[in-house]
mmCIF file of C-alpha atoms in Angstrom:
data_model
loop_
_atom_site.group_PDB
_atom_site.id
_atom_site.type_symbol
_atom_site.label_atom_id
_atom_site.label_comp_id
_atom_site.label_asym_id
_atom_site.label_seq_id
_atom_site.Cartn_x
_atom_site.Cartn_y
_atom_site.Cartn_z
ATOM 1 C CA MET A 1 66.657 79.463 57.484
ATOM 2 C CA LEU A 2 66.540 80.029 61.227
ATOM 3 C CA ASN A 3 67.901 83.529 60.806
ATOM 4 C CA GLY A 4 65.323 84.700 58.292
ATOM 5 C CA ILE A 5 66.472 87.436 55.916
ATOM 6 C CA ALA A 6 70.197 87.525 56.622
ATOM 7 C CA PRO A 7 72.910 86.062 58.859
ATOM 8 C CA ILE A 8 72.539 87.315 62.419
ATOM 9 C CA LEU A 9 74.754 87.720 65.473
ATOM 10 C CA ILE A 10 72.956 87.816 68.827
ATOM 11 C CA PHE A 11 74.630 89.038 72.010
ATOM 12 C CA THR A 12 73.125 88.226 75.409
ATOM 13 C CA PHE A 13 74.290 89.522 78.780
ATOM 14 C CA PRO A 14 72.768 88.101 81.994
ATOM 15 C CA LEU A 15 71.510 90.452 84.683
ATOM 16 C CA TYR A 16 72.205 88.187 87.664
ATOM 17 C CA PRO A 17 75.730 88.214 89.172
ATOM 18 C CA LYS A 18 78.040 85.213 89.249
ATOM 19 C CA SER A 19 78.043 84.229 92.904
ATOM 20 C CA PRO A 20 78.340 80.957 94.827
ATOM 21 C CA ALA A 21 74.574 80.883 95.342
ATOM 22 C CA PHE A 22 73.800 81.236 91.649
ATOM 23 C CA ASN A 23 76.620 78.887 90.675
ATOM 24 C CA ALA A 24 75.085 76.214 92.887
ATOM 25 C CA LEU A 25 71.986 76.423 90.715
ATOM 26 C CA SER A 26 73.916 75.585 87.576
ATOM 27 C CA ASP A 27 73.370 71.867 88.152
ATOM 28 C CA VAL A 28 69.610 72.328 88.075
ATOM 29 C CA PRO A 29 68.983 72.518 84.332
ATOM 30 C CA MET A 30 65.440 73.917 84.228
ATOM 31 C CA LEU A 31 66.082 76.461 86.950
ATOM 32 C CA ARG A 32 69.277 77.616 85.280
ATOM 33 C CA ASP A 33 67.496 77.977 81.933
ATOM 34 C CA PHE A 34 64.717 79.924 83.645
ATOM 35 C CA LEU A 35 67.214 82.334 85.186
ATOM 36 C CA ASP A 36 69.053 82.687 81.893
ATOM 37 C CA SER A 37 65.888 83.579 80.024
ATOM 38 C CA THR A 38 64.220 85.865 82.570
ATOM 39 C CA LEU A 39 67.196 87.599 84.173
ATOM 40 C CA SER A 40 68.986 88.661 80.988
ATOM 41 C CA VAL A 41 69.138 91.926 79.192
ATOM 42 C CA ALA A 42 67.080 91.606 76.011
ATOM 43 C CA PRO A 43 69.179 89.908 73.328
ATOM 44 C CA ILE A 44 70.994 92.344 71.036
ATOM 45 C CA PRO A 45 70.773 91.218 67.403
ATOM 46 C CA ILE A 46 73.005 92.488 64.636
ATOM 47 C CA TYR A 47 71.991 91.473 61.135
ATOM 48 C CA LEU A 48 74.908 90.925 58.797
ATOM 49 C CA ASP A 49 73.360 92.270 55.597
ATOM 50 C CA GLU A 50 75.211 94.635 53.259
ATOM 51 C CA ARG A 51 71.987 96.367 52.235
ATOM 52 C CA THR A 52 70.665 97.195 55.718
ATOM 53 C CA THR A 53 73.654 97.170 58.096
ATOM 54 C CA ASP A 54 76.665 97.500 55.737
ATOM 55 C CA ILE A 55 78.192 94.364 57.286
ATOM 56 C CA TYR A 56 78.607 91.385 55.018
ATOM 57 C CA VAL A 57 79.654 87.770 55.641
ATOM 58 C CA GLU A 58 82.462 87.129 53.191
ATOM 59 C CA SER A 59 83.215 83.546 54.246
ATOM 60 C CA GLU A 60 82.930 81.195 57.179
ATOM 61 C CA THR A 61 84.722 78.057 58.254
ATOM 62 C CA LYS A 62 84.000 75.460 60.879
ATOM 63 C CA ALA A 63 86.608 73.340 62.651
ATOM 64 C CA ILE A 64 86.461 70.696 65.353
ATOM 65 C CA ASP A 65 89.522 69.621 67.378
ATOM 66 C CA ILE A 66 89.512 66.278 69.118
ATOM 67 C CA GLU A 67 92.326 64.893 71.242
ATOM 68 C CA THR A 68 92.843 61.165 70.712
ATOM 69 C CA ASN A 69 94.984 59.161 73.133
ATOM 70 C CA VAL A 70 95.916 55.683 71.959
ATOM 71 C CA GLN A 71 97.361 53.210 74.455
ATOM 72 C CA PRO A 72 98.682 50.116 72.672
ATOM 73 C CA ARG A 73 98.573 46.679 74.229
ATOM 74 C CA PHE A 74 101.217 43.985 74.424
ATOM 75 C CA ASP A 75 99.033 41.141 73.278
ATOM 76 C CA GLY A 76 97.923 42.758 70.040
ATOM 77 C CA LYS A 77 94.345 43.291 71.214
ATOM 78 C CA LYS A 78 92.435 46.421 70.325
ATOM 79 C CA PRO A 79 94.204 49.405 71.959
ATOM 80 C CA ILE A 80 92.512 51.513 74.588
ATOM 81 C CA VAL A 81 91.477 54.788 72.959
ATOM 82 C CA ASP A 82 90.424 57.883 74.921
ATOM 83 C CA GLN A 83 88.959 60.867 73.134
ATOM 84 C CA ARG A 84 87.877 64.276 74.283
ATOM 85 C CA GLY A 85 86.598 67.287 72.443
ATOM 86 C CA LEU A 86 89.033 70.216 72.615
ATOM 87 C CA ASN A 87 87.161 72.831 70.688
ATOM 88 C CA SER A 88 84.501 73.467 68.092
ATOM 89 C CA LEU A 89 85.199 76.749 66.308
ATOM 90 C CA VAL A 90 83.274 78.723 63.742
ATOM 91 C CA THR A 91 85.363 81.402 62.017
ATOM 92 C CA ILE A 92 83.452 84.166 60.298
ATOM 93 C CA ASN A 93 85.135 86.621 57.944
ATOM 94 C CA LEU A 94 83.177 89.839 57.636
ATOM 95 C CA LEU A 95 83.465 92.933 55.509
ATOM 96 C CA ALA A 96 82.021 96.150 56.844
ATOM 97 C CA LYS A 97 81.899 99.775 55.757
ATOM 98 C CA ARG A 98 83.897 101.861 58.198
ATOM 99 C CA ASP A 99 81.096 104.367 58.782
ATOM 100 C CA SER A 100 78.450 101.725 59.535
ATOM 101 C CA ILE A 101 76.587 102.407 62.775
ATOM 102 C CA LEU A 102 76.030 98.695 63.389
ATOM 103 C CA LEU A 103 79.754 98.154 62.986
ATOM 104 C CA ALA A 104 80.310 100.573 65.878
ATOM 105 C CA ALA A 105 77.745 98.598 67.888
ATOM 106 C CA LEU A 106 79.492 95.331 67.028
ATOM 107 C CA LEU A 107 82.873 96.672 68.128
ATOM 108 C CA ALA A 108 81.296 97.955 71.366
ATOM 109 C CA MET A 109 79.784 94.518 72.036
ATOM 110 C CA ILE A 110 83.185 92.910 71.576
ATOM 111 C CA ASP A 111 84.753 95.343 74.054
ATOM 112 C CA ILE A 112 82.032 94.552 76.598
ATOM 113 C CA ILE A 113 82.599 90.831 76.101
ATOM 114 C CA PHE A 114 86.342 91.267 76.617
ATOM 115 C CA SER A 115 85.673 92.651 80.089
ATOM 116 C CA LYS A 116 83.431 89.669 80.865
ATOM 117 C CA VAL A 117 85.656 86.932 79.493
ATOM 118 C CA VAL A 118 86.783 85.632 82.892
ATOM 119 C CA SER A 119 83.294 85.562 84.386
ATOM 120 C CA GLN A 120 81.750 84.362 81.093
ATOM 121 C CA GLU A 121 78.734 86.588 81.760
ATOM 122 C CA TYR A 122 77.822 86.735 78.100
ATOM 123 C CA LYS A 123 76.629 84.536 75.279
ATOM 124 C CA VAL A 124 76.990 84.900 71.543
ATOM 125 C CA SER A 125 74.772 83.180 69.014
ATOM 126 C CA TYR A 126 75.280 83.138 65.250
ATOM 127 C CA LEU A 127 72.765 81.921 62.724
ATOM 128 C CA ASN A 128 73.461 81.651 59.022
ATOM 129 C CA GLY A 129 71.632 78.887 57.250
ATOM 130 C CA THR A 130 73.241 75.596 58.213
ATOM 131 C CA THR A 131 75.962 77.217 60.315
ATOM 132 C CA THR A 132 74.632 77.846 63.801
ATOM 133 C CA VAL A 133 76.202 78.630 67.140
ATOM 134 C CA PHE A 134 73.826 78.822 70.096
ATOM 135 C CA ASN A 135 75.060 80.470 73.318
ATOM 136 C CA GLY A 136 78.699 80.189 72.304
ATOM 137 C CA LEU A 137 81.815 81.948 73.533
ATOM 138 C CA LEU A 138 84.024 84.478 71.795
ATOM 139 C CA HIS A 139 87.316 82.808 70.890
ATOM 140 C CA GLY A 140 88.969 85.548 68.822
ATOM 141 C CA PHE A 141 88.360 88.855 67.109
ATOM 142 C CA SER A 142 90.530 90.941 64.800
ATOM 143 C CA THR A 143 90.080 93.742 62.301
ATOM 144 C CA SER A 144 92.181 95.200 59.535
ATOM 145 C CA ASN A 145 91.829 98.337 57.456
ATOM 146 C CA GLY A 146 92.369 98.523 53.739
ATOM 147 C CA ILE A 147 94.320 101.574 52.473
ATOM 148 C CA ASP A 148 92.611 101.660 49.087
ATOM 149 C CA ASP A 149 89.046 101.342 50.283
ATOM 150 C CA ASP A 150 86.680 102.270 53.100
ATOM 151 C CA LEU A 151 86.142 98.684 54.233
ATOM 152 C CA LEU A 152 87.053 96.979 57.482
ATOM 153 C CA ARG A 153 87.914 93.322 57.356
ATOM 154 C CA ILE A 154 86.819 91.468 60.478
ATOM 155 C CA THR A 155 87.636 87.954 61.621
ATOM 156 C CA LEU A 156 85.361 86.667 64.347
ATOM 157 C CA GLN A 157 85.812 83.282 65.987
ATOM 158 C CA LEU A 158 83.085 81.689 68.066
ATOM 159 C CA SER A 159 83.638 78.613 70.200
ATOM 160 C CA LYS A 160 81.156 75.944 71.183
ATOM 161 C CA ALA A 161 83.530 74.476 73.778
ATOM 162 C CA ASN A 162 81.067 75.291 76.554
ATOM 163 C CA GLN A 163 78.526 72.815 75.237
ATOM 164 C CA GLU A 164 77.850 69.735 77.374
ATOM 165 C CA GLY A 165 79.584 66.402 77.161
ATOM 166 C CA THR A 166 82.770 67.029 75.187
ATOM 167 C CA THR A 167 85.359 66.940 77.940
ATOM 168 C CA PRO A 168 85.403 64.579 80.901
ATOM 169 C CA ALA A 169 85.700 66.153 84.312
ATOM 170 C CA ASN A 170 89.328 66.334 85.342
ATOM 171 C CA VAL A 171 89.354 64.321 88.562
ATOM 172 C CA ILE A 172 92.765 64.144 90.219
ATOM 173 C CA HIS A 173 92.907 61.886 93.226
ATOM 174 C CA THR A 174 95.024 62.865 96.199
ATOM 175 C CA LEU A 175 97.138 60.006 97.477
ATOM 176 C CA PRO A 176 97.957 59.982 101.187
ATOM 177 C CA LYS A 177 101.478 59.225 102.325
ATOM 178 C CA ILE A 178 102.964 56.678 104.714
ATOM 179 C CA THR A 179 106.385 57.480 106.130
ATOM 180 C CA GLY A 180 108.979 54.819 106.902
ATOM 181 C CA ALA A 181 111.698 52.574 105.507
ATOM 182 C CA VAL A 182 108.968 50.579 103.757
ATOM 183 C CA PRO A 183 105.211 51.276 103.648
ATOM 184 C CA VAL A 184 103.423 49.340 106.351
ATOM 185 C CA VAL A 185 99.654 49.295 106.041
ATOM 186 C CA ALA A 186 97.715 48.682 109.269
ATOM 187 C CA GLY A 187 95.440 45.620 109.319
ATOM 188 C CA MET B 1 116.663 55.773 104.655
ATOM 189 C CA ILE B 2 113.163 57.029 105.313
ATOM 190 C CA TYR B 3 110.706 57.642 102.516
ATOM 191 C CA ASN B 4 107.217 59.062 102.090
ATOM 192 C CA TRP B 5 105.367 56.246 100.325
ATOM 193 C CA TYR B 6 102.396 56.664 97.990
ATOM 194 C CA ASN B 7 100.280 53.751 96.720
ATOM 195 C CA ILE B 8 100.231 54.254 92.966
ATOM 196 C CA PHE B 9 98.729 51.137 91.380
ATOM 197 C CA ASN B 10 98.213 47.399 91.708
ATOM 198 C CA PHE B 11 100.850 45.292 89.953
ATOM 199 C CA LEU B 12 98.596 42.425 88.878
ATOM 200 C CA GLU B 13 95.770 44.690 87.689
ATOM 201 C CA PHE B 14 98.177 46.628 85.508
ATOM 202 C CA GLN B 15 99.640 43.429 84.049
ATOM 203 C CA ASP B 16 96.131 42.227 83.228
ATOM 204 C CA THR B 17 95.430 45.301 81.126
ATOM 205 C CA GLY B 18 98.193 44.275 78.717
ATOM 206 C CA LEU B 19 99.113 47.927 78.277
ATOM 207 C CA VAL B 20 102.639 48.905 77.267
ATOM 208 C CA SER B 21 102.437 52.130 79.254
ATOM 209 C CA ARG B 22 99.996 54.312 81.101
ATOM 210 C CA ASN B 23 100.245 57.953 82.145
ATOM 211 C CA LEU B 24 98.759 58.894 85.498
ATOM 212 C CA THR B 25 98.131 62.380 86.820
ATOM 213 C CA VAL B 26 97.812 62.219 90.593
ATOM 214 C CA ALA B 27 98.096 64.563 93.526
ATOM 215 C CA LEU B 28 100.626 63.377 96.111
ATOM 216 C CA ALA B 29 100.063 64.626 99.644
ATOM 217 C CA ASP B 30 102.639 67.322 100.505
ATOM 218 C CA VAL B 31 104.000 67.261 96.951
ATOM 219 C CA GLY B 32 101.221 68.320 94.625
ATOM 220 C CA VAL B 33 99.994 67.249 91.201
ATOM 221 C CA VAL B 34 102.520 65.075 89.396
ATOM 222 C CA GLU B 35 102.729 62.929 86.275
ATOM 223 C CA ILE B 36 103.756 59.309 86.678
ATOM 224 C CA MET B 37 104.290 56.862 83.839
ATOM 225 C CA ILE B 38 103.911 53.125 84.398
ATOM 226 C CA THR B 39 105.604 50.985 81.784
ATOM 227 C CA GLN B 40 105.703 47.268 81.118
ATOM 228 C CA ALA B 41 108.518 45.622 79.195
ATOM 229 C CA ASN B 42 110.691 42.929 80.774
ATOM 230 C CA LEU B 43 109.757 44.505 84.100
ATOM 231 C CA VAL B 44 106.974 46.732 85.258
ATOM 232 C CA SER B 45 108.502 50.125 86.051
ATOM 233 C CA ILE B 46 107.604 53.596 87.201
ATOM 234 C CA LEU B 47 109.006 56.719 85.557
ATOM 235 C CA TYR B 48 108.822 59.672 87.942
ATOM 236 C CA ASP B 49 110.687 62.984 87.791
ATOM 237 C CA GLY B 50 113.026 61.578 85.149
ATOM 238 C CA VAL B 51 114.000 58.622 87.319
ATOM 239 C CA PHE B 52 113.292 55.112 86.083
ATOM 240 C CA LEU B 53 112.326 52.726 88.902
ATOM 241 C CA PRO B 54 111.911 49.066 87.896
ATOM 242 C CA VAL B 55 109.834 47.068 90.360
ATOM 243 C CA GLU B 56 111.920 44.333 92.054
ATOM 244 C CA LEU B 57 114.919 44.812 89.777
ATOM 245 C CA GLU B 58 117.313 41.910 90.496
ATOM 246 C CA GLY B 59 115.208 41.021 93.514
ATOM 247 C CA MET B 60 115.685 44.404 95.220
ATOM 248 C CA ASN B 61 112.471 45.394 97.011
ATOM 249 C CA PRO B 62 112.399 48.320 97.596
ATOM 250 C CA TYR B 63 114.492 49.415 94.632
ATOM 251 C CA LYS B 64 116.117 52.768 95.371
ATOM 252 C CA LYS B 65 117.642 55.351 93.092
ATOM 253 C CA ASP B 66 118.447 59.064 93.272
ATOM 254 C CA GLY B 67 116.247 59.803 96.294
ATOM 255 C CA TYR B 68 113.286 57.792 95.026
ATOM 256 C CA ALA B 69 112.230 54.211 95.556
ATOM 257 C CA VAL B 70 109.650 51.711 94.392
ATOM 258 C CA TYR B 71 108.254 48.924 96.571
ATOM 259 C CA LYS B 72 105.822 46.081 95.926
ATOM 260 C CA ASP B 73 104.002 44.859 99.020
ATOM 261 C CA ALA B 74 102.373 41.522 99.847
ATOM 262 C CA ASN B 75 99.089 42.666 98.241
ATOM 263 C CA ASN B 76 100.909 43.454 94.964
ATOM 264 C CA ASP B 77 100.362 47.161 95.481
ATOM 265 C CA VAL B 78 103.201 49.249 94.047
ATOM 266 C CA TRP B 79 104.343 52.209 96.145
ATOM 267 C CA LEU B 80 106.425 55.198 95.059
ATOM 268 C CA GLY B 81 108.811 56.427 97.725
ATOM 269 C CA ILE B 82 110.223 59.958 97.963
ATOM 270 C CA GLU B 83 113.142 60.225 100.352
ATOM 271 C CA VAL B 84 112.580 62.365 103.432
ATOM 272 C CA VAL B 85 115.411 64.858 103.624
ATOM 273 C CA GLU B 86 116.054 65.999 107.194
#
């Protein structure tokens, strides 16, 4: 197992600011990776182990959404099919003891991420056996208290939508206008 | 009537695809991003802003309706016209 003894959540926050200069470097893969690795706060791991951290993975699900556009043809030939990846979500259901210190740290991490959602100056990784999310985004988070026990039920959703190659760039061409009773093109 | 004309697609190229319909998302100068549907049944037509504009319906070129128009030129380019309101 990549994670070792127990499932693990890893939070990473970069030190460098999002600015036009740094954004211009995002197309240079090795330089961007170098900045990501050297100019980040040390990754913050939280093990999800009921014996050591009082946080336990109850269940997890994985879902992929793909948009499929089918354009049929008159002559019965194979239709033109366009596909693009909408989202790849891992949903993790956790149980935690309310007085767990690591639970407080987890909730604090989520609050920090919420303030960085627009800038996306954060990354979340999750490793649990065959289920892995590397440098993903937070898609959803909710908690609920039980009345009859001292447990907190947590639902955490991580998205891999920021991975390369799932969605084509949205290029919208601007068409110029010609004014008149009918369009007359010069030449 | 005066229109602002926008070159949307080529008539022959669209017929060659054999498609029944195609959705386009384009930005029209001075209008913005719009959705245009091109359909092919008995006639090739444009559907824009809820107005159906068949190309050369009954020989009318340009074909005009409700402030919009469609025109096919000598190069088989199909233009969408939006009436200029003064």
